[in-house]
Amino acid sequence: MYGAIALVVIGVILLLVWLTRPNQPLGVLFATETPTATLTFTPTNTSVPSETPTITPTGTATITSTPSEPFDYIIQEGDSLDAIAQRFNLGEDGILLILDENPKIVNDNNGVIFVGETIRIPPPGRTRSTSTPIPNLPRGTKIEYRVLPGDTLAGIAVRFNSLEQDIIDENNIENANALQVGQVLQIPVNLVTATATLPSTSTPITPTAAAGQPTATKAAGGSASTPAATCDFQENTSFVTQLQTLINDERTSKDLSALSVNAQLAAAAKAHAVDMLCNNYLAHEGSDGSTPESRVEDQGFNASLVVEDLYAAPVNVGDPQSAFDWWMSNPASQADLLNTNTTVFGVAYVSSEESMLGGYFVVIMAK
């Protein structure tokens, strides 16, 4: 009996195994271990768009060489109105044109510009209606002029063929040395002849320094005959003596030796003063190309060192004290007056109401 039961059980098991195979009716009812497919990624040669940078024009304004309208400019370190005017080719009246375009420079800043400040620059070619007097304007015609940094009344008078005293009277000026940058003056033009009448042996010299301004230089050698007087002039021995005293008092106060008066140096100083007076200029180089050293040599003085200082101002303005103060306020000329190597000097003063600059002081110091 047990054997029969065992055979039945075995038969049932075998039947079930057969019926549950995958291809048999009951096979679909039971899960089988089906191998899982492995996904293999095959790289493809699909092109990917590259990131090519695109240059987009910015909004920065580029100043062309010939702008037709005013444009903005930012003040840089080291800028000056004169340098800006030259950079943008604004011509002789460039500073005035900039001030016209930017009145705040004068009204708010008293003529001072600041780094980082934006100003308007006029286009090249623009002119001012009152920039330069027309040569055929009637004598005494008045034009407006705005004072620039460094201007003097005498220099303005020279520029417009005017007279300093007439400018003072026209504008009720109390202190000729206290002009303000941006100040507007009424200038009566063409009161004097634009070109001085010179002797046939002289070469016209354009004034190289405004009247009333000190100049100083060491002589650079050369030889030329000293020109003779070519116009009427007046001398003032009192002015000469006062200036000699002022210079020597200043030297002794600084524990320096006083200078001795030398007739040859005085003659050389007078010759150059007369040349400048008659030929309407202010410069160390004479109208004939002479130098301080050559003029001293022409007077028979053998020098190892020559120093010359000049000062010019209208007769009613210039005096020994004003000349001395100008020189002492200028480091170069102050160094000349206090030069420890000089031992002798000559002083001259000549003047003429007909001269464009009025009166001339010349001091020559030598060793």
Coordinates of C-alpha atoms in Angstrom, one line a residue:
M1 CA 0.0 0.0 0.0
Y2 CA 2.8 2.3 0.9
G3 CA 4.5 1.6 -2.4
A4 CA 1.3 2.3 -4.3
I5 CA 0.9 5.7 -2.5
A6 CA 4.5 6.6 -3.3
L7 CA 4.0 5.8 -7.0
V8 CA 0.9 8.0 -7.0
V9 CA 2.7 10.9 -5.4
I10 CA 5.6 10.6 -7.7
G11 CA 3.3 10.6 -10.7
V12 CA 1.5 13.7 -9.5
I13 CA 4.8 15.5 -9.1
L14 CA 6.0 14.5 -12.5
L15 CA 2.7 15.7 -14.0
L16 CA 2.9 19.0 -12.3
V17 CA 6.4 19.5 -13.5
W18 CA 5.4 18.8 -17.1
L19 CA 2.4 21.0 -17.0
T20 CA 4.3 24.0 -15.6
R21 CA 7.0 24.1 -18.2
P22 CA 7.1 27.4 -20.3
N23 CA 5.4 25.9 -23.3
Q24 CA 2.6 24.1 -21.3
P25 CA -0.8 25.5 -20.3
L26 CA 0.2 26.2 -16.7
G27 CA 3.6 27.6 -17.6
V28 CA 2.3 31.2 -17.9
L29 CA 1.1 31.2 -14.3
F30 CA 4.6 31.0 -12.8
A31 CA 7.4 33.5 -13.1
T32 CA 10.6 32.2 -14.6
E33 CA 14.1 33.6 -14.3
T34 CA 14.3 35.4 -17.6
P35 CA 17.8 36.9 -18.3
T36 CA 17.7 40.7 -18.0
A37 CA 19.1 42.5 -21.2
T38 CA 22.1 44.7 -20.6
L39 CA 21.7 48.1 -22.1
T40 CA 24.9 49.1 -23.9
F41 CA 25.2 52.8 -24.9
T42 CA 26.8 53.2 -28.2
P43 CA 28.3 56.7 -28.7
T44 CA 27.1 58.5 -31.8
N45 CA 28.7 61.2 -33.9
T46 CA 25.9 63.7 -33.4
S47 CA 27.4 67.2 -33.7
V48 CA 26.7 69.6 -30.8
P49 CA 26.4 73.3 -31.5
S50 CA 29.5 75.1 -30.3
E51 CA 29.3 78.3 -28.2
T52 CA 30.8 80.8 -30.6
P53 CA 31.1 84.3 -28.9
T54 CA 29.3 87.0 -30.7
I55 CA 30.9 90.5 -30.5
T56 CA 28.2 93.0 -29.8
P57 CA 29.1 96.7 -30.2
T58 CA 29.0 98.6 -27.0
G59 CA 27.5 102.0 -26.4
T60 CA 30.8 103.7 -25.8
A61 CA 31.1 106.9 -27.8
T62 CA 34.2 107.1 -30.0
I63 CA 35.4 110.6 -30.6
T64 CA 36.2 111.1 -34.3
S65 CA 38.9 113.4 -35.5
T66 CA 36.4 115.9 -36.8
P67 CA 33.3 115.9 -34.6
S68 CA 30.7 118.4 -35.7
E69 CA 28.9 118.8 -32.4
P70 CA 30.1 119.3 -28.8
F71 CA 30.9 116.1 -27.0
D72 CA 31.6 114.9 -23.5
Y73 CA 35.1 114.5 -22.0
I74 CA 36.1 113.3 -18.6
I75 CA 39.0 115.2 -17.0
Q76 CA 42.0 113.0 -16.5
E77 CA 44.9 113.2 -14.1
G78 CA 47.4 115.9 -15.2
D79 CA 44.9 117.6 -17.5
S80 CA 44.8 121.4 -18.0
L81 CA 42.5 123.5 -20.1
D82 CA 45.4 124.4 -22.3
A83 CA 46.3 120.8 -22.8
I84 CA 42.7 119.8 -23.5
A85 CA 42.4 122.6 -26.1
Q86 CA 45.5 121.5 -27.8
R87 CA 44.5 117.8 -27.8
F88 CA 41.3 118.5 -29.6
N89 CA 42.8 121.1 -32.0
L90 CA 40.6 124.0 -30.7
G91 CA 43.1 126.7 -31.8
E92 CA 44.3 129.8 -30.1
D93 CA 41.0 130.5 -28.4
G94 CA 40.6 126.9 -27.3
I95 CA 40.5 127.7 -23.6
L96 CA 37.9 130.4 -24.1
L97 CA 35.8 128.1 -26.2
I98 CA 35.9 125.4 -23.4
L99 CA 34.9 128.1 -20.8
D100 CA 32.1 129.3 -23.1
E101 CA 30.8 125.7 -23.3
N102 CA 31.2 125.1 -19.6
P103 CA 30.4 128.3 -17.7
K104 CA 30.3 126.3 -14.4
I105 CA 34.2 126.1 -14.5
V106 CA 34.3 129.8 -13.8
N107 CA 31.0 130.4 -12.0
D108 CA 31.2 127.4 -9.6
N109 CA 34.9 126.4 -9.6
N110 CA 36.7 129.7 -10.1
G111 CA 38.5 128.4 -13.1
V112 CA 39.5 125.1 -11.6
I113 CA 38.9 121.7 -13.2
F114 CA 38.7 118.4 -11.3
V115 CA 39.8 114.9 -12.2
G116 CA 36.7 112.8 -13.0
E117 CA 34.6 115.8 -13.9
T118 CA 32.7 115.7 -17.2
I119 CA 32.9 118.7 -19.4
R120 CA 31.7 119.6 -22.9
I121 CA 34.3 120.0 -25.7
P122 CA 33.4 122.2 -28.6
P123 CA 34.1 120.8 -32.1
P124 CA 37.3 121.9 -33.9
G125 CA 36.9 124.8 -36.1
R126 CA 34.5 126.7 -33.9
T127 CA 35.4 130.4 -33.4
R128 CA 34.4 133.0 -30.9
S129 CA 32.8 136.2 -32.1
T130 CA 35.2 138.2 -30.0
S131 CA 38.2 136.0 -30.2
T132 CA 40.6 138.3 -32.1
P133 CA 40.2 141.9 -33.2
I134 CA 39.8 142.3 -36.9
P135 CA 42.8 144.3 -38.2
N136 CA 40.7 147.1 -39.8
L137 CA 38.6 147.7 -36.8
P138 CA 38.4 151.5 -36.1
R139 CA 40.8 152.7 -33.4
G140 CA 39.3 152.3 -29.9
T141 CA 36.6 149.8 -31.0
K142 CA 35.6 147.8 -27.8
I143 CA 35.5 144.0 -27.7
E144 CA 34.8 141.6 -24.8
Y145 CA 37.7 139.5 -23.5
R146 CA 37.5 136.8 -20.8
V147 CA 40.6 136.6 -18.6
L148 CA 42.6 133.4 -18.8
P149 CA 44.8 131.8 -16.2
G150 CA 48.2 133.6 -16.3
D151 CA 46.8 136.7 -18.0
T152 CA 48.1 140.2 -17.2
L153 CA 46.7 143.5 -18.3
A154 CA 49.9 144.4 -20.1
G155 CA 49.8 141.1 -21.9
I156 CA 46.2 141.6 -22.9
A157 CA 47.1 145.1 -24.2
V158 CA 49.9 143.7 -26.3
R159 CA 47.6 141.0 -27.8
F160 CA 44.9 143.5 -28.9
N161 CA 47.2 146.4 -29.8
S162 CA 45.7 148.3 -26.9
L163 CA 47.1 150.3 -23.9
E164 CA 47.0 149.0 -20.4
Q165 CA 45.8 152.3 -18.9
D166 CA 42.9 152.5 -21.4
I167 CA 41.8 149.0 -20.3
I168 CA 42.1 150.0 -16.6
D169 CA 40.0 153.2 -17.3
E170 CA 37.4 151.4 -19.4
N171 CA 36.8 148.7 -16.7
N172 CA 37.4 150.7 -13.6
I173 CA 40.1 148.4 -12.4
E174 CA 41.6 149.3 -9.0
N175 CA 44.3 146.7 -8.8
A176 CA 46.0 145.8 -12.1
N177 CA 47.5 142.7 -10.5
A178 CA 44.2 141.2 -9.2
L179 CA 42.5 139.9 -12.3
Q180 CA 40.2 137.0 -11.8
V181 CA 40.0 134.0 -14.2
G182 CA 36.9 134.3 -16.3
Q183 CA 36.5 138.0 -15.6
V184 CA 35.1 139.8 -18.7
L185 CA 36.8 142.9 -19.8
Q186 CA 36.0 145.6 -22.4
I187 CA 39.1 146.0 -24.5
P188 CA 39.5 149.1 -26.7
V189 CA 41.5 147.6 -29.7
N190 CA 44.0 149.0 -32.2
L191 CA 45.1 151.9 -30.1
V192 CA 48.8 151.3 -31.1
T193 CA 50.4 150.2 -34.3
A194 CA 50.5 146.4 -34.5
T195 CA 54.0 146.2 -35.9
A196 CA 56.7 148.4 -34.4
T197 CA 58.8 150.4 -36.8
L198 CA 62.3 149.0 -36.6
P199 CA 65.6 150.2 -38.0
S200 CA 66.8 148.4 -41.2
T201 CA 69.4 146.5 -39.2
S202 CA 67.0 145.0 -36.7
T203 CA 64.8 141.9 -36.9
P204 CA 61.3 142.1 -35.5
I205 CA 60.9 140.0 -32.4
T206 CA 57.5 138.7 -31.2
P207 CA 57.1 139.4 -27.5
T208 CA 58.0 136.2 -25.6
A209 CA 56.7 137.2 -22.2
A210 CA 53.8 139.3 -21.1
A211 CA 54.6 142.7 -19.7
G212 CA 55.0 142.7 -15.9
Q213 CA 56.1 139.1 -15.8
P214 CA 59.6 138.3 -14.6
T215 CA 62.0 136.3 -16.8
A216 CA 65.4 134.9 -15.9
T217 CA 68.0 132.9 -17.7
K218 CA 71.7 132.1 -17.6
A219 CA 73.6 133.4 -20.6
A220 CA 74.4 130.9 -23.2
G221 CA 77.3 132.5 -25.1
G222 CA 77.4 134.2 -28.5
S223 CA 78.6 137.4 -29.8
A224 CA 76.8 140.3 -31.4
S225 CA 77.1 144.1 -31.4
T226 CA 74.8 145.9 -29.1
P227 CA 72.2 147.9 -31.0
A228 CA 72.1 151.7 -30.6
A229 CA 69.1 153.6 -29.3
T230 CA 66.5 154.0 -32.0
C231 CA 63.8 155.9 -30.2
D232 CA 63.4 158.6 -27.5
F233 CA 63.4 157.4 -23.9
Q234 CA 63.8 158.6 -20.4
E235 CA 66.1 157.3 -17.7
N236 CA 65.4 157.3 -13.9
T237 CA 68.6 157.2 -11.8
S238 CA 66.5 157.2 -8.6
F239 CA 64.9 153.9 -9.7
V240 CA 68.3 152.4 -10.4
T241 CA 69.6 153.3 -7.0
Q242 CA 66.5 152.0 -5.2
L243 CA 66.7 148.7 -7.0
Q244 CA 70.4 148.3 -6.2
T245 CA 69.6 148.9 -2.5
L246 CA 66.7 146.4 -2.5
I247 CA 68.8 143.7 -4.0
N248 CA 71.8 144.2 -1.7
D249 CA 69.6 144.5 1.4
E250 CA 68.0 141.2 0.6
R251 CA 71.4 139.6 0.0
T252 CA 72.9 140.8 3.3
S253 CA 69.7 139.7 5.2
K254 CA 70.5 136.2 3.9
D255 CA 74.1 136.5 5.0
L256 CA 75.3 136.9 1.5
S257 CA 77.8 139.5 0.3
A258 CA 76.5 142.7 -1.3
L259 CA 77.2 143.2 -5.0
S260 CA 79.4 146.0 -6.2
V261 CA 78.2 148.3 -9.0
N262 CA 80.0 147.8 -12.3
A263 CA 79.8 150.4 -15.0
Q264 CA 80.4 147.9 -17.8
L265 CA 77.5 145.7 -16.7
A266 CA 75.3 148.8 -16.2
A267 CA 76.1 149.8 -19.8
A268 CA 75.2 146.4 -21.1
A269 CA 71.9 146.4 -19.1
K270 CA 71.0 149.8 -20.5
A271 CA 71.8 148.9 -24.1
H272 CA 69.4 145.9 -23.8
A273 CA 66.7 147.9 -22.0
V274 CA 66.7 150.5 -24.8
D275 CA 66.6 147.8 -27.5
M276 CA 63.6 146.1 -25.9
L277 CA 61.9 149.5 -25.3
C278 CA 62.3 150.7 -28.9
N279 CA 61.5 147.4 -30.5
N280 CA 58.5 146.5 -28.2
Y281 CA 59.5 143.1 -26.9
L282 CA 60.6 141.4 -23.7
A283 CA 63.2 138.6 -24.0
H284 CA 66.8 137.8 -23.1
E285 CA 67.7 137.5 -26.8
G286 CA 68.3 140.9 -28.4
S287 CA 66.7 142.0 -31.6
D288 CA 70.0 141.4 -33.3
G289 CA 70.4 137.9 -31.8
S290 CA 72.7 139.0 -28.9
T291 CA 72.7 137.2 -25.5
P292 CA 73.4 138.5 -22.0
E293 CA 77.0 137.1 -22.2
S294 CA 77.7 138.6 -25.6
R295 CA 76.4 142.0 -24.5
V296 CA 78.6 141.9 -21.4
E297 CA 81.6 140.9 -23.6
D298 CA 80.9 143.8 -26.0
Q299 CA 81.3 146.2 -23.1
G300 CA 84.8 144.8 -22.4
F301 CA 83.8 142.7 -19.3
N302 CA 85.4 139.3 -19.1
A303 CA 82.9 137.1 -17.1
S304 CA 82.9 133.5 -16.0
L305 CA 79.2 133.8 -15.0
V306 CA 76.5 136.1 -16.3
V307 CA 72.9 136.2 -15.0
E308 CA 70.2 138.6 -16.3
D309 CA 66.7 139.4 -15.0
L310 CA 64.0 141.5 -16.8
Y311 CA 60.8 143.3 -15.8
A312 CA 58.5 145.5 -17.9
A313 CA 55.4 147.4 -16.9
P314 CA 53.6 150.7 -17.7
V315 CA 55.3 153.8 -16.4
N316 CA 52.6 154.5 -13.9
V317 CA 52.6 150.9 -12.6
G318 CA 56.2 149.7 -12.6
D319 CA 58.6 150.8 -10.0
P320 CA 61.7 149.2 -8.3
Q321 CA 59.6 147.6 -5.6
S322 CA 57.2 146.0 -8.0
A323 CA 60.1 144.7 -10.1
F324 CA 61.8 143.3 -7.0
D325 CA 58.6 141.7 -5.7
W326 CA 58.1 140.0 -9.1
W327 CA 61.5 138.6 -9.1
M328 CA 61.4 137.4 -5.5
S329 CA 58.1 135.6 -6.1
N330 CA 59.6 133.6 -8.9
P331 CA 62.0 130.8 -7.8
A332 CA 64.3 131.1 -10.8
S333 CA 64.8 134.9 -10.6
Q334 CA 65.0 134.8 -6.8
A335 CA 67.9 132.3 -7.2
D336 CA 69.6 134.7 -9.6
L337 CA 69.4 137.7 -7.2
L338 CA 70.7 135.5 -4.3
N339 CA 73.3 133.7 -6.4
T340 CA 76.4 133.2 -4.1
N341 CA 78.8 133.1 -7.1
T342 CA 78.0 136.6 -8.4
T343 CA 80.2 139.5 -7.2
V344 CA 79.2 142.6 -9.3
F345 CA 76.1 143.9 -11.0
G346 CA 74.7 146.6 -13.3
V347 CA 71.1 148.0 -13.2
A348 CA 69.3 150.0 -15.8
Y349 CA 65.8 151.5 -16.2
V350 CA 64.4 153.2 -19.3
S351 CA 60.9 154.2 -20.2
S352 CA 58.7 155.8 -22.9
E353 CA 55.0 156.5 -23.1
E354 CA 55.2 155.5 -26.8
S355 CA 56.5 152.0 -25.9
M356 CA 54.0 149.2 -25.9
L357 CA 55.2 147.9 -22.6
G358 CA 56.1 151.2 -20.9
G359 CA 59.2 150.9 -18.8
Y360 CA 62.0 148.3 -18.6
F361 CA 64.2 147.2 -15.7
V362 CA 67.3 145.1 -16.5
V363 CA 69.6 143.7 -13.9
I364 CA 72.9 141.9 -15.0
M365 CA 74.9 140.1 -12.3
A366 CA 78.2 138.5 -13.0
K367 CA 81.5 137.2 -11.7

